[in-house]
CSV table of C-alpha atoms in Angstrom, one decimal:
chain,number,residue,atom,x,y,z
O,1278,UNK,CA,31.2,10.1,-22.2
O,1279,UNK,CA,29.6,11.5,-19.3
O,1280,UNK,CA,26.4,10.3,-18.3
O,1281,UNK,CA,24.0,12.7,-16.2
O,1282,UNK,CA,21.0,11.8,-14.7
O,1283,UNK,CA,18.8,14.8,-13.7
O,1284,UNK,CA,15.4,15.1,-11.8
O,1285,UNK,CA,13.1,17.8,-13.1
O,1286,UNK,CA,10.0,19.2,-11.5
O,1287,UNK,CA,7.1,20.3,-13.3
O,1288,UNK,CA,5.5,22.0,-10.2
O,1289,UNK,CA,1.8,22.5,-10.5
O,1290,UNK,CA,-0.5,25.2,-8.4
O,1291,UNK,CA,-3.9,26.2,-9.3
O,1292,UNK,CA,-3.6,24.6,-12.8
O,1293,UNK,CA,-0.3,26.7,-13.6
O,1294,UNK,CA,3.0,25.5,-14.1
O,1295,UNK,CA,6.3,26.9,-12.6
O,1296,UNK,CA,9.0,27.9,-15.2
O,1297,UNK,CA,12.5,29.4,-14.2
O,1298,UNK,CA,14.4,31.6,-16.2
O,1299,UNK,CA,18.5,30.7,-16.4
O,1300,UNK,CA,20.8,33.5,-15.7
O,1301,UNK,CA,22.3,35.1,-18.6
O,1302,UNK,CA,26.2,33.7,-17.9
O,1303,UNK,CA,24.9,30.1,-17.8
O,1304,UNK,CA,24.6,27.4,-20.4
O,1305,UNK,CA,21.6,28.4,-22.4
O,1306,UNK,CA,21.5,31.8,-20.7
O,1307,UNK,CA,18.3,33.4,-20.8
O,1308,UNK,CA,16.4,30.1,-21.7
O,1309,UNK,CA,13.5,29.0,-19.7
O,1310,UNK,CA,13.5,25.7,-17.7
O,1311,UNK,CA,11.9,23.5,-15.4
O,1312,UNK,CA,13.5,23.5,-12.1
O,1313,UNK,CA,15.7,20.4,-11.2
O,1314,UNK,CA,19.2,19.4,-11.3
O,1315,UNK,CA,21.8,16.5,-11.5
O,1316,UNK,CA,21.1,13.7,-9.1
O,1317,UNK,CA,24.1,13.3,-6.6
O,1318,UNK,CA,25.6,9.7,-5.7
O,1319,UNK,CA,23.4,7.7,-3.2
O,1320,UNK,CA,20.5,10.0,-4.0
O,1321,UNK,CA,17.0,8.9,-5.2
O,1322,UNK,CA,15.5,10.9,-7.9
O,1323,UNK,CA,13.0,12.1,-5.6
O,1324,UNK,CA,15.5,13.2,-2.9
O,1325,UNK,CA,17.4,15.0,-5.7
O,1326,UNK,CA,13.9,16.6,-6.5
O,1327,UNK,CA,13.4,18.1,-3.1
O,1328,UNK,CA,17.0,19.3,-2.7
O,1329,UNK,CA,17.1,21.0,-5.8
O,1330,UNK,CA,13.7,22.9,-5.1
O,1331,UNK,CA,15.1,23.8,-2.0
O,1332,UNK,CA,18.3,24.9,-3.2
O,1333,UNK,CA,17.2,27.0,-6.4
O,1334,UNK,CA,13.9,28.2,-5.3
O,1335,UNK,CA,13.3,27.6,-1.5
O,1336,UNK,CA,10.2,25.9,-2.1
O,1337,UNK,CA,8.7,22.4,-1.4
O,1338,UNK,CA,6.7,20.2,-3.7
O,1339,UNK,CA,5.3,16.6,-3.7
O,1340,UNK,CA,5.7,14.4,-6.7
O,1341,UNK,CA,2.4,13.0,-7.9
O,1342,UNK,CA,3.6,11.1,-11.3
O,1343,UNK,CA,6.8,10.2,-13.2
O,1344,UNK,CA,6.8,10.8,-16.8
O,1345,UNK,CA,9.0,8.9,-19.2
O,1346,UNK,CA,12.7,9.5,-19.1
O,1347,UNK,CA,14.1,11.8,-21.9
O,1348,UNK,CA,17.4,11.1,-23.3
O,1349,UNK,CA,19.5,13.7,-24.9
O,1350,UNK,CA,22.8,13.1,-26.6
O,1351,UNK,CA,24.8,16.8,-25.9
O,1352,UNK,CA,28.1,16.8,-27.4
O,1353,UNK,CA,29.8,16.6,-23.9
O,1354,UNK,CA,27.9,14.5,-22.2
O,1355,UNK,CA,24.4,11.7,-22.5
O,1356,UNK,CA,21.7,13.4,-20.3
O,1357,UNK,CA,18.9,11.4,-19.0
O,1358,UNK,CA,16.1,13.8,-17.5
O,1359,UNK,CA,13.6,12.3,-15.3
O,1360,UNK,CA,10.5,14.5,-15.1
O,1361,UNK,CA,8.1,14.4,-12.5
O,1362,UNK,CA,4.6,16.0,-11.9
O,1363,UNK,CA,4.7,17.6,-8.7
O,1364,UNK,CA,2.1,19.2,-6.6
O,1365,UNK,CA,3.4,22.7,-5.0
O,1366,UNK,CA,3.2,22.3,-1.2
O,1367,UNK,CA,4.8,25.4,0.5
O,1368,UNK,CA,6.9,28.4,-0.4
O,1369,UNK,CA,6.9,31.3,-2.7
O,1370,UNK,CA,9.9,30.9,-5.3
O,1371,UNK,CA,12.8,32.6,-4.6
O,1372,UNK,CA,15.3,33.4,-7.4
O,1373,UNK,CA,18.5,31.8,-5.6
O,1374,UNK,CA,19.7,30.1,-8.7
O,1375,UNK,CA,17.7,31.9,-11.6
O,1376,UNK,CA,16.8,35.6,-12.7
O,1377,UNK,CA,13.2,34.9,-13.0
O,1378,UNK,CA,10.3,32.5,-12.1
O,1379,UNK,CA,6.9,32.5,-13.3
O,1380,UNK,CA,3.5,30.6,-12.8
O,1381,UNK,CA,2.0,30.1,-16.4
O,1382,UNK,CA,-0.7,28.2,-17.9
O,1383,UNK,CA,0.5,24.7,-19.6
O,1384,UNK,CA,-0.3,26.0,-23.1
O,1385,UNK,CA,1.9,29.2,-22.5
O,1386,UNK,CA,5.0,26.6,-22.3
O,1387,UNK,CA,4.9,27.0,-26.2
O,1388,UNK,CA,5.6,30.6,-25.8
O,1389,UNK,CA,8.9,30.4,-23.8
O,1390,UNK,CA,12.4,29.3,-25.2
O,1391,UNK,CA,13.6,26.0,-23.7
O,1392,UNK,CA,16.7,24.1,-24.2
O,1393,UNK,CA,16.3,21.6,-27.1
O,1394,UNK,CA,16.0,18.6,-24.5
O,1395,UNK,CA,12.6,19.9,-23.4
O,1396,UNK,CA,10.5,20.5,-26.6
O,1397,UNK,CA,8.9,16.8,-26.6
O,1398,UNK,CA,8.5,17.1,-22.8
O,1399,UNK,CA,6.5,20.3,-23.2
O,1400,UNK,CA,3.9,18.6,-25.5
O,1401,UNK,CA,3.8,15.9,-22.8
O,1402,UNK,CA,3.2,18.2,-20.0
O,1403,UNK,CA,0.2,20.0,-21.9
O,1404,UNK,CA,-1.4,16.6,-22.7
O,1405,UNK,CA,-0.8,15.4,-19.1
O,1406,UNK,CA,-2.2,18.6,-17.7
O,1407,UNK,CA,-5.2,18.8,-20.2
O,1408,UNK,CA,-6.2,15.3,-18.8
O,1409,UNK,CA,-6.3,16.3,-14.9
O,1410,UNK,CA,-8.0,19.7,-15.6
């Protein structure tokens, strides 16, 4: 069984959250997700986050807090998602690895279709961001 660790960025700017739409020919094509990706050997989760944001969207964001990891058992791999709340620092999102990107209000997250592993995370984000408002 493959184990995958992935860092996910919940990038916040002016009270809005950045979401990206997966390319149609990807796994979960057309679904929405938070930017991030697989941790590479010898890389910290924070380094992974910075690299993925640069590769996928060409933006920079600073992690402000880590949320509890989410473990999701897919048929082909055990995935551990490490979500970080991040503050947007620079750059406008460019569609390097996705087909669309939007800044949306936290409550609007419920209106977008995310892969199954994200469901509990969405409610957590809504709760977290309601506290900081």
